[in-house]
CSV table of N, CA and C in Angstrom, one decimal:
chain,number,residue,atom,x,y,z
A,1055,MET,N,0.9,-13.1,70.0
A,1055,MET,CA,2.4,-13.0,69.7
A,1055,MET,C,3.0,-11.6,70.4
A,1056,LYS,N,3.9,-11.7,71.4
A,1056,LYS,CA,4.6,-10.5,71.9
A,1056,LYS,C,5.3,-9.8,70.9
A,1057,LYS,N,5.3,-8.6,70.6
A,1057,LYS,CA,6.4,-8.0,69.5
A,1057,LYS,C,7.4,-6.9,70.3
A,1058,SER,N,8.5,-7.1,69.8
A,1058,SER,CA,9.6,-6.4,70.4
A,1058,SER,C,10.1,-5.1,69.4
A,1059,LYS,N,10.6,-4.1,70.1
A,1059,LYS,CA,11.1,-3.0,69.3
A,1059,LYS,C,12.2,-2.5,69.6
A,1060,LEU,N,12.8,-2.3,68.5
A,1060,LEU,CA,14.3,-1.9,68.5
A,1060,LEU,C,14.5,-0.4,68.8
A,1061,VAL,N,15.0,0.2,69.7
A,1061,VAL,CA,15.3,1.6,69.8
A,1061,VAL,C,16.6,1.6,70.0
A,1062,ILE,N,17.1,2.6,69.0
A,1062,ILE,CA,18.6,3.0,68.9
A,1062,ILE,C,18.9,4.5,69.1
A,1063,ASP,N,19.6,4.9,70.1
A,1063,ASP,CA,19.9,6.3,70.6
A,1063,ASP,C,21.3,6.5,70.0
A,1064,TYR,N,21.3,7.5,69.1
A,1064,TYR,CA,22.6,7.9,68.3
A,1064,TYR,C,23.1,9.1,69.2
A,1065,GLU,N,24.6,9.1,69.1
A,1065,GLU,CA,25.1,10.3,69.6
A,1065,GLU,C,25.4,11.3,68.9
A,1066,TYR,N,24.8,12.5,68.8
A,1066,TYR,CA,24.9,13.6,67.9
A,1066,TYR,C,26.3,14.4,68.4
A,1067,ASP,N,27.4,14.0,67.7
A,1067,ASP,CA,28.7,14.7,68.0
A,1067,ASP,C,28.9,15.8,67.1
A,1068,PHE,N,27.9,16.5,66.5
A,1068,PHE,CA,28.1,17.7,65.8
A,1068,PHE,C,27.2,18.8,66.0
A,1069,GLU,N,27.5,19.8,65.5
A,1069,GLU,CA,26.6,21.0,65.4
A,1069,GLU,C,26.0,21.4,63.9
A,1070,LEU,N,24.8,21.9,63.9
A,1070,LEU,CA,24.2,22.2,62.9
A,1070,LEU,C,23.9,23.7,62.6
A,1071,LEU,N,24.2,24.4,61.7
A,1071,LEU,CA,24.1,25.9,61.2
A,1071,LEU,C,23.1,25.9,60.3
A,1072,GLY,N,22.3,26.9,60.3
A,1072,GLY,CA,21.2,27.1,59.2
A,1072,GLY,C,21.8,28.4,58.5
A,1073,LEU,N,21.9,28.6,57.1
A,1073,LEU,CA,22.5,29.7,56.5
A,1073,LEU,C,21.6,30.2,55.5
A,1074,THR,N,21.6,31.3,55.1
A,1074,THR,CA,20.8,32.1,54.3
A,1074,THR,C,21.6,32.5,53.2
A,1075,SER,N,21.6,32.3,51.9
A,1075,SER,CA,22.5,32.8,50.7
A,1075,SER,C,22.0,32.7,49.5
A,1076,THR,N,22.1,33.8,48.6
A,1076,THR,CA,21.7,33.5,47.2
A,1076,THR,C,22.7,32.9,46.3
A,1077,ALA,N,23.9,32.5,46.7
A,1077,ALA,CA,24.9,31.9,46.0
A,1077,ALA,C,24.6,30.5,45.6
A,1078,ARG,N,25.0,29.7,44.6
A,1078,ARG,CA,25.0,28.7,44.4
A,1078,ARG,C,25.9,27.8,45.3
A,1079,GLY,N,25.6,26.5,45.3
A,1079,GLY,CA,26.2,25.6,46.3
A,1079,GLY,C,27.7,25.7,45.9
A,1080,TYR,N,28.2,25.4,44.9
A,1080,TYR,CA,29.6,25.4,44.3
A,1080,TYR,C,30.4,26.7,44.9
A,1081,LYS,N,29.6,27.7,44.6
A,1081,LYS,CA,30.3,29.2,45.0
A,1081,LYS,C,30.4,29.2,46.4
A,1082,LEU,N,29.3,29.0,47.1
A,1082,LEU,CA,29.4,28.9,48.7
A,1082,LEU,C,30.6,28.0,49.2
A,1083,ALA,N,30.6,26.8,48.5
A,1083,ALA,CA,31.6,25.9,49.1
A,1083,ALA,C,32.9,26.6,49.0
A,1084,TRP,N,33.1,27.0,47.7
A,1084,TRP,CA,34.6,27.6,47.4
A,1084,TRP,C,34.7,28.8,48.5
A,1085,GLU,N,33.8,29.7,48.6
A,1085,GLU,CA,33.9,30.8,49.6
A,1085,GLU,C,34.3,30.3,51.2
A,1086,ILE,N,33.6,29.0,51.5
A,1086,ILE,CA,33.7,28.4,52.9
A,1086,ILE,C,35.3,28.0,52.8
A,1087,ASN,N,35.7,27.3,51.8
A,1087,ASN,CA,37.1,27.0,51.6
A,1087,ASN,C,38.0,28.0,52.1
A,1088,GLN,N,37.7,29.2,51.5
A,1088,GLN,CA,38.7,30.3,51.7
A,1088,GLN,C,38.6,30.7,52.8
A,1089,ALA,N,37.6,30.9,53.5
A,1089,ALA,CA,37.4,31.6,54.6
A,1089,ALA,C,38.0,30.5,55.8
A,1090,LEU,N,37.5,29.2,55.8
A,1090,LEU,CA,37.9,28.4,56.9
A,1090,LEU,C,39.1,27.5,56.5
A,1091,HIS,N,39.8,27.7,55.4
A,1091,HIS,CA,41.2,26.9,55.0
A,1091,HIS,C,40.8,25.4,55.0
A,1092,VAL,N,39.7,25.0,54.5
A,1092,VAL,CA,39.3,23.5,54.4
A,1092,VAL,C,39.3,23.1,53.0
A,1093,GLN,N,38.9,22.0,52.6
A,1093,GLN,CA,38.7,21.6,51.1
A,1093,GLN,C,37.6,20.9,51.1
A,1094,LEU,N,36.3,21.6,51.0
A,1094,LEU,CA,35.0,21.1,50.8
A,1094,LEU,C,35.0,20.5,49.3
A,1095,VAL,N,34.7,19.0,49.0
A,1095,VAL,CA,34.6,18.7,47.7
A,1095,VAL,C,33.1,18.2,47.6
A,1096,LYS,N,32.7,18.3,46.4
A,1096,LYS,CA,31.3,17.7,45.9
A,1096,LYS,C,31.2,16.2,46.2
A,1097,GLN,N,30.1,15.9,46.7
A,1097,GLN,CA,30.0,14.3,47.1
A,1097,GLN,C,28.4,14.0,46.2
A,1098,PRO,N,28.5,12.6,46.1
A,1098,PRO,CA,27.1,12.1,45.3
A,1098,PRO,C,26.1,12.6,46.3
A,1099,ASP,N,24.8,12.9,45.5
A,1099,ASP,CA,24.0,13.6,46.3
A,1099,ASP,C,23.3,12.6,47.6
A,1100,LEU,N,22.9,13.2,48.6
A,1100,LEU,CA,22.1,12.3,49.7
A,1100,LEU,C,20.9,12.2,49.3
A,1101,VAL,N,20.8,10.8,49.6
A,1101,VAL,CA,19.2,10.2,49.3
A,1101,VAL,C,18.5,10.2,50.6
A,1102,VAL,N,17.3,10.8,50.7
A,1102,VAL,CA,16.3,11.0,51.9
A,1102,VAL,C,15.1,10.6,51.5
A,1103,GLY,N,14.7,9.6,52.3
A,1103,GLY,CA,13.3,8.7,51.9
A,1103,GLY,C,12.2,9.8,52.8
A,1104,PHE,N,11.2,9.9,52.0
A,1104,PHE,CA,10.0,10.7,52.9
A,1104,PHE,C,8.7,9.8,52.7
A,1105,LYS,N,7.6,10.2,53.3
A,1105,LYS,CA,6.5,9.5,53.4
A,1105,LYS,C,6.1,9.2,52.1
A,1106,ASN,N,5.3,8.3,51.8
A,1106,ASN,CA,4.8,7.8,50.5
A,1106,ASN,C,5.7,7.2,49.8
A,1107,ASN,N,6.9,6.6,50.1
A,1107,ASN,CA,7.9,6.0,49.6
A,1107,ASN,C,8.7,6.9,48.7
A,1108,GLU,N,8.9,8.3,48.7
A,1108,GLU,CA,9.2,9.3,47.9
A,1108,GLU,C,10.9,9.4,48.4
A,1109,GLU,N,11.6,9.3,47.5
A,1109,GLU,CA,13.1,9.7,47.8
A,1109,GLU,C,13.3,11.0,46.9
A,1110,LYS,N,14.1,12.0,47.9
A,1110,LYS,CA,14.8,13.1,47.2
A,1110,LYS,C,16.1,13.2,47.3
A,1111,TYR,N,16.6,13.8,46.4
A,1111,TYR,CA,18.2,14.1,46.4
A,1111,TYR,C,18.7,15.4,46.8
A,1112,PHE,N,19.5,15.4,47.8
A,1112,PHE,CA,20.0,16.8,48.2
A,1112,PHE,C,21.6,16.9,47.9
A,1113,SER,N,21.8,17.9,47.3
A,1113,SER,CA,23.4,18.0,47.0
A,1113,SER,C,24.3,18.4,48.2
A,1114,PHE,N,25.6,18.1,48.2
A,1114,PHE,CA,26.4,18.5,49.5
A,1114,PHE,C,27.8,18.3,49.0
A,1115,TYR,N,28.4,19.0,50.0
A,1115,TYR,CA,30.0,19.1,49.8
A,1115,TYR,C,30.6,18.6,51.2
A,1116,ALA,N,31.6,17.9,51.2
A,1116,ALA,CA,32.5,17.4,52.6
A,1116,ALA,C,33.6,17.7,52.7
A,1117,TYR,N,34.1,18.0,53.8
A,1117,TYR,CA,35.6,17.8,54.3
A,1117,TYR,C,35.7,17.3,55.4
A,1118,GLU,N,36.7,16.1,55.5
A,1118,GLU,CA,36.6,15.2,56.5
A,1118,GLU,C,38.1,14.7,56.7
A,1119,THR,N,38.6,14.8,57.9
A,1119,THR,CA,39.8,14.5,58.5
A,1119,THR,C,39.6,13.4,59.5
A,1120,GLN,N,40.6,12.8,60.2
A,1120,GLN,CA,40.3,12.0,61.1
A,1120,GLN,C,39.6,12.6,62.3
A,1121,ILE,N,39.8,13.9,62.6
A,1121,ILE,CA,39.3,14.6,63.8
A,1121,ILE,C,38.1,15.5,63.4
A,1122,ASN,N,38.2,16.2,62.3
A,1122,ASN,CA,37.3,17.2,61.8
A,1122,ASN,C,36.5,16.8,60.8
A,1123,ARG,N,35.2,17.4,60.9
A,1123,ARG,CA,34.2,16.9,59.7
A,1123,ARG,C,33.4,18.4,59.5
A,1124,LEU,N,33.2,18.6,58.3
A,1124,LEU,CA,32.4,20.0,57.7
A,1124,LEU,C,31.7,19.5,56.4
A,1125,LYS,N,30.3,19.5,56.5
A,1125,LYS,CA,29.4,19.2,55.3
A,1125,LYS,C,28.6,20.6,55.1
A,1126,LEU,N,28.2,21.0,53.7
A,1126,LEU,CA,27.5,21.7,53.4
A,1126,LEU,C,26.3,21.1,52.6
A,1127,PHE,N,25.1,21.2,53.3
A,1127,PHE,CA,23.9,20.7,52.3
A,1127,PHE,C,23.2,21.7,51.9
A,1128,LYS,N,22.4,21.5,50.7
A,1128,LYS,CA,21.4,22.3,50.2
A,1128,LYS,C,20.2,21.7,50.8
A,1129,ASN,N,19.5,22.6,51.6
A,1129,ASN,CA,18.0,22.3,52.3
A,1129,ASN,C,17.2,22.0,51.4
A,1130,LYS,N,17.2,22.2,50.1
A,1130,LYS,CA,16.0,22.0,49.3
A,1130,LYS,C,16.7,20.8,48.3
A,1131,PRO,N,15.6,19.9,47.7
A,1131,PRO,CA,16.2,18.7,46.8
A,1131,PRO,C,16.9,19.6,45.5
A,1132,SER,N,17.5,18.5,45.0
A,1132,SER,CA,18.1,19.0,43.7
A,1132,SER,C,16.9,19.1,42.6
A,1133,GLU,N,15.9,18.3,42.6
A,1133,GLU,CA,15.0,18.5,41.5
A,1133,GLU,C,13.5,18.3,42.2
A,1134,GLY,N,12.7,18.5,41.5
A,1134,GLY,CA,11.2,18.2,42.5
A,1134,GLY,C,10.5,19.5,42.5
A,1135,GLU,N,9.5,19.3,43.4
A,1135,GLU,CA,8.4,20.4,43.7
A,1135,GLU,C,8.9,21.3,44.6
A,1136,PRO,N,9.4,22.5,44.2
A,1136,PRO,CA,9.7,23.4,45.3
A,1136,PRO,C,8.9,23.6,46.5
A,1137,GLY,N,9.4,23.7,47.6
A,1137,GLY,CA,8.7,24.4,48.8
A,1137,GLY,C,8.0,23.3,49.6
A,1138,LYS,N,8.1,21.7,48.9
A,1138,LYS,CA,7.3,20.8,49.7
A,1138,LYS,C,8.3,19.9,50.3
A,1139,TYR,N,9.3,19.7,49.9
A,1139,TYR,CA,10.4,18.8,50.6
A,1139,TYR,C,11.6,19.5,51.1
A,1140,PHE,N,11.9,19.4,52.5
A,1140,PHE,CA,13.2,20.1,52.9
A,1140,PHE,C,14.2,19.2,53.8
A,1141,LEU,N,15.5,19.2,53.7
A,1141,LEU,CA,16.4,18.3,54.6
A,1141,LEU,C,16.0,18.5,56.1
A,1142,ILE,N,15.8,19.8,56.4
A,1142,ILE,CA,15.2,20.0,57.8
A,1142,ILE,C,14.1,20.9,57.6
A,1143,PRO,N,12.6,20.1,57.7
A,1143,PRO,CA,11.4,20.9,57.4
A,1143,PRO,C,11.0,21.9,58.6
A,1144,GLU,N,11.8,21.6,59.7
A,1144,GLU,CA,11.4,22.6,60.7
A,1144,GLU,C,11.9,23.8,60.4
A,1145,PHE,N,13.1,24.1,59.5
A,1145,PHE,CA,13.5,25.4,59.1
A,1145,PHE,C,13.4,25.7,57.6
A,1146,PRO,N,12.3,25.7,57.1
A,1146,PRO,CA,12.3,25.7,55.5
A,1146,PRO,C,13.2,27.0,55.0
A,1147,HIS,N,13.3,28.0,55.9
A,1147,HIS,CA,13.7,29.6,55.3
A,1147,HIS,C,14.9,29.5,55.1
A,1148,PHE,N,15.8,28.2,55.6
A,1148,PHE,CA,17.4,28.4,55.4
A,1148,PHE,C,17.6,27.6,54.0
A,1149,ASP,N,18.6,28.2,53.4
A,1149,ASP,CA,19.0,27.7,52.1
A,1149,ASP,C,19.8,26.5,52.2
A,1150,PHE,N,20.9,26.6,52.9
A,1150,PHE,CA,22.0,25.6,53.3
A,1150,PHE,C,22.1,25.1,54.8
A,1151,ILE,N,22.4,23.9,54.9
A,1151,ILE,CA,22.7,23.6,56.2
A,1151,ILE,C,24.2,23.0,56.3
A,1152,ILE,N,24.7,23.6,57.3
A,1152,ILE,CA,26.1,23.1,57.6
A,1152,ILE,C,26.2,22.2,59.0
A,1153,LEU,N,26.9,20.8,58.6
A,1153,LEU,CA,27.1,20.0,59.6
A,1153,LEU,C,28.5,20.4,60.0
A,1154,ALA,N,28.8,20.5,61.5
A,1154,ALA,CA,30.3,20.8,61.9
A,1154,ALA,C,30.6,20.2,62.9
A,1155,ALA,N,31.7,19.4,62.8
A,1155,ALA,CA,32.4,19.1,64.1
A,1155,ALA,C,33.9,19.2,63.9
A,1156,MET,N,34.2,20.5,64.2
A,1156,MET,CA,35.5,20.8,64.0
A,1156,MET,C,36.3,21.1,65.5
A,1157,LYS,N,36.7,19.7,65.8
A,1157,LYS,CA,37.1,19.7,67.4
A,1157,LYS,C,38.5,20.4,67.5
A,1158,ASP,N,39.4,20.2,66.6
A,1158,ASP,CA,40.7,21.1,66.9
A,1158,ASP,C,40.9,22.3,66.0
A,1159,GLN,N,40.1,22.7,65.3
A,1159,GLN,CA,40.2,23.9,64.3
A,1159,GLN,C,39.7,25.2,64.8
A,1160,TYR,N,38.3,25.2,65.0
A,1160,TYR,CA,37.6,26.2,65.6
A,1160,TYR,C,36.5,25.8,66.6
A,1161,THR,N,36.4,26.8,67.5
A,1161,THR,CA,35.4,26.7,68.6
A,1161,THR,C,34.3,27.3,67.7
A,1162,HIS,N,33.1,27.0,68.3
A,1162,HIS,CA,31.9,27.4,67.7
A,1162,HIS,C,31.6,28.8,67.5
A,1163,PRO,N,32.0,29.7,68.3
A,1163,PRO,CA,31.9,31.0,68.1
A,1163,PRO,C,32.7,31.5,67.0
A,1164,GLN,N,34.1,31.1,66.9
A,1164,GLN,CA,34.8,31.3,65.8
A,1164,GLN,C,34.2,31.1,64.6
A,1165,LEU,N,33.8,29.7,64.5
A,1165,LEU,CA,33.1,29.2,63.1
A,1165,LEU,C,32.0,30.0,62.9
A,1166,LEU,N,31.1,30.4,63.6
A,1166,LEU,CA,30.0,31.3,63.3
A,1166,LEU,C,30.5,32.6,62.9
A,1167,GLU,N,31.5,33.1,63.4
A,1167,GLU,CA,32.0,34.5,63.0
A,1167,GLU,C,32.7,34.4,61.4
A,1168,LEU,N,33.5,33.2,61.3
A,1168,LEU,CA,34.1,33.3,60.1
A,1168,LEU,C,33.0,33.1,58.8
A,1169,ILE,N,32.0,32.1,59.2
A,1169,ILE,CA,31.0,32.0,58.3
A,1169,ILE,C,30.3,33.4,57.9
A,1170,LYS,N,29.9,34.2,59.0
A,1170,LYS,CA,29.2,35.3,58.8
A,1170,LYS,C,30.1,36.4,57.9
A,1171,SER,N,31.4,36.2,58.0
A,1171,SER,CA,32.4,37.1,57.5
A,1171,SER,C,32.2,37.0,55.8
A,1172,ILE,N,31.6,35.7,55.3
A,1172,ILE,CA,31.5,35.5,53.9
A,1172,ILE,C,30.5,36.2,53.3
A,1173,SER,N,30.9,37.0,52.0
A,1173,SER,CA,30.1,38.3,51.7
A,1173,SER,C,28.6,37.7,51.0
A,1174,SER,N,28.7,36.5,50.5
A,1174,SER,CA,27.5,35.8,49.9
A,1174,SER,C,26.2,35.4,51.1
A,1175,VAL,N,27.0,35.2,52.4
A,1175,VAL,CA,26.1,34.7,53.5
A,1175,VAL,C,25.2,35.9,54.0
A,1176,GLN,N,24.0,35.9,53.8
A,1176,GLN,CA,23.1,37.0,54.5
A,1176,GLN,C,22.8,36.7,56.1
A,1177,PHE,N,22.6,35.3,56.4
A,1177,PHE,CA,22.5,35.1,57.7
A,1177,PHE,C,22.9,33.8,58.1
A,1178,VAL,N,23.3,33.5,59.3
A,1178,VAL,CA,23.8,32.2,59.8
A,1178,VAL,C,23.6,32.1,61.3
A,1179,THR,N,23.0,30.9,61.7
A,1179,THR,CA,22.9,30.7,63.0
A,1179,THR,C,22.8,29.2,63.6
A,1180,PHE,N,23.2,28.9,64.9
A,1180,PHE,CA,23.1,27.5,65.1
A,1180,PHE,C,21.9,27.1,65.1
A,1181,ILE,N,21.7,25.9,64.9
A,1181,ILE,CA,20.2,25.2,64.9
A,1181,ILE,C,20.2,24.3,66.2
A,1182,PRO,N,19.5,24.3,67.2
A,1182,PRO,CA,19.6,23.6,68.2
A,1182,PRO,C,19.1,22.1,68.0
A,1183,LEU,N,19.7,21.1,68.4
A,1183,LEU,CA,19.5,19.5,68.3
A,1183,LEU,C,18.5,19.1,69.1
A,1184,GLU,N,18.3,19.9,70.2
A,1184,GLU,CA,17.3,19.1,71.2
A,1184,GLU,C,15.9,19.5,70.5
A,1185,GLY,N,15.2,18.3,70.7
A,1185,GLY,CA,13.8,18.4,69.8
A,1185,GLY,C,13.7,18.6,68.3
A,1186,LEU,N,14.6,18.4,67.7
A,1186,LEU,CA,14.8,18.5,66.0
A,1186,LEU,C,14.6,17.2,65.5
A,1187,LYS,N,13.4,17.0,65.0
A,1187,LYS,CA,12.8,15.7,64.6
A,1187,LYS,C,13.7,15.2,63.5
A,1188,SER,N,14.2,16.1,62.5
A,1188,SER,CA,14.8,15.6,61.5
A,1188,SER,C,16.3,15.5,61.5
A,1189,LYS,N,16.6,15.5,62.8
A,1189,LYS,CA,18.4,15.2,62.9
A,1189,LYS,C,18.7,13.9,62.4
A,1190,SER,N,18.0,13.0,62.4
A,1190,SER,CA,18.3,11.6,61.8
A,1190,SER,C,18.8,11.5,60.6
A,1191,ASN,N,18.2,12.6,59.5
A,1191,ASN,CA,18.6,12.8,58.4
A,1191,ASN,C,20.2,12.8,58.2
A,1192,PHE,N,20.9,13.3,59.2
A,1192,PHE,CA,22.2,13.5,59.1
A,1192,PHE,C,23.0,12.3,59.7
A,1193,ILE,N,22.7,11.2,59.9
A,1193,ILE,CA,23.3,9.8,60.4
A,1193,ILE,C,23.5,9.0,59.1
A,1194,PHE,N,24.5,9.1,58.6
A,1194,PHE,CA,24.7,8.2,57.3
A,1194,PHE,C,26.4,8.0,57.3
């Protein structure tokens, strides 16, 4: 019997930024709110399935309007084995991931500079989406 395979290509209309910070998620969300004049709000944890039918929970904060989207994700799960699971396994050294689609508020260089100006952020950079295997974790 012939088998068919469904292939879906998603359009990734956002940028990902990886950042290193020693701050807790709620403190970093507050600092981003102050720097970018947005209102990141705590959301129910994001559930991501891994091999062996394991599910891990990642905390995140979101700000959404009809045009703009900004989400702050913790790269490590809320509980469980540290160092084994990451939201973006290709970049385990990042503490947080920011999903940004700020079409009418900030250009990409402006966004990067504003986040760099936050005192608790040690490092921030754009993550290239090309070739990123785990980008499907951000489709929900």
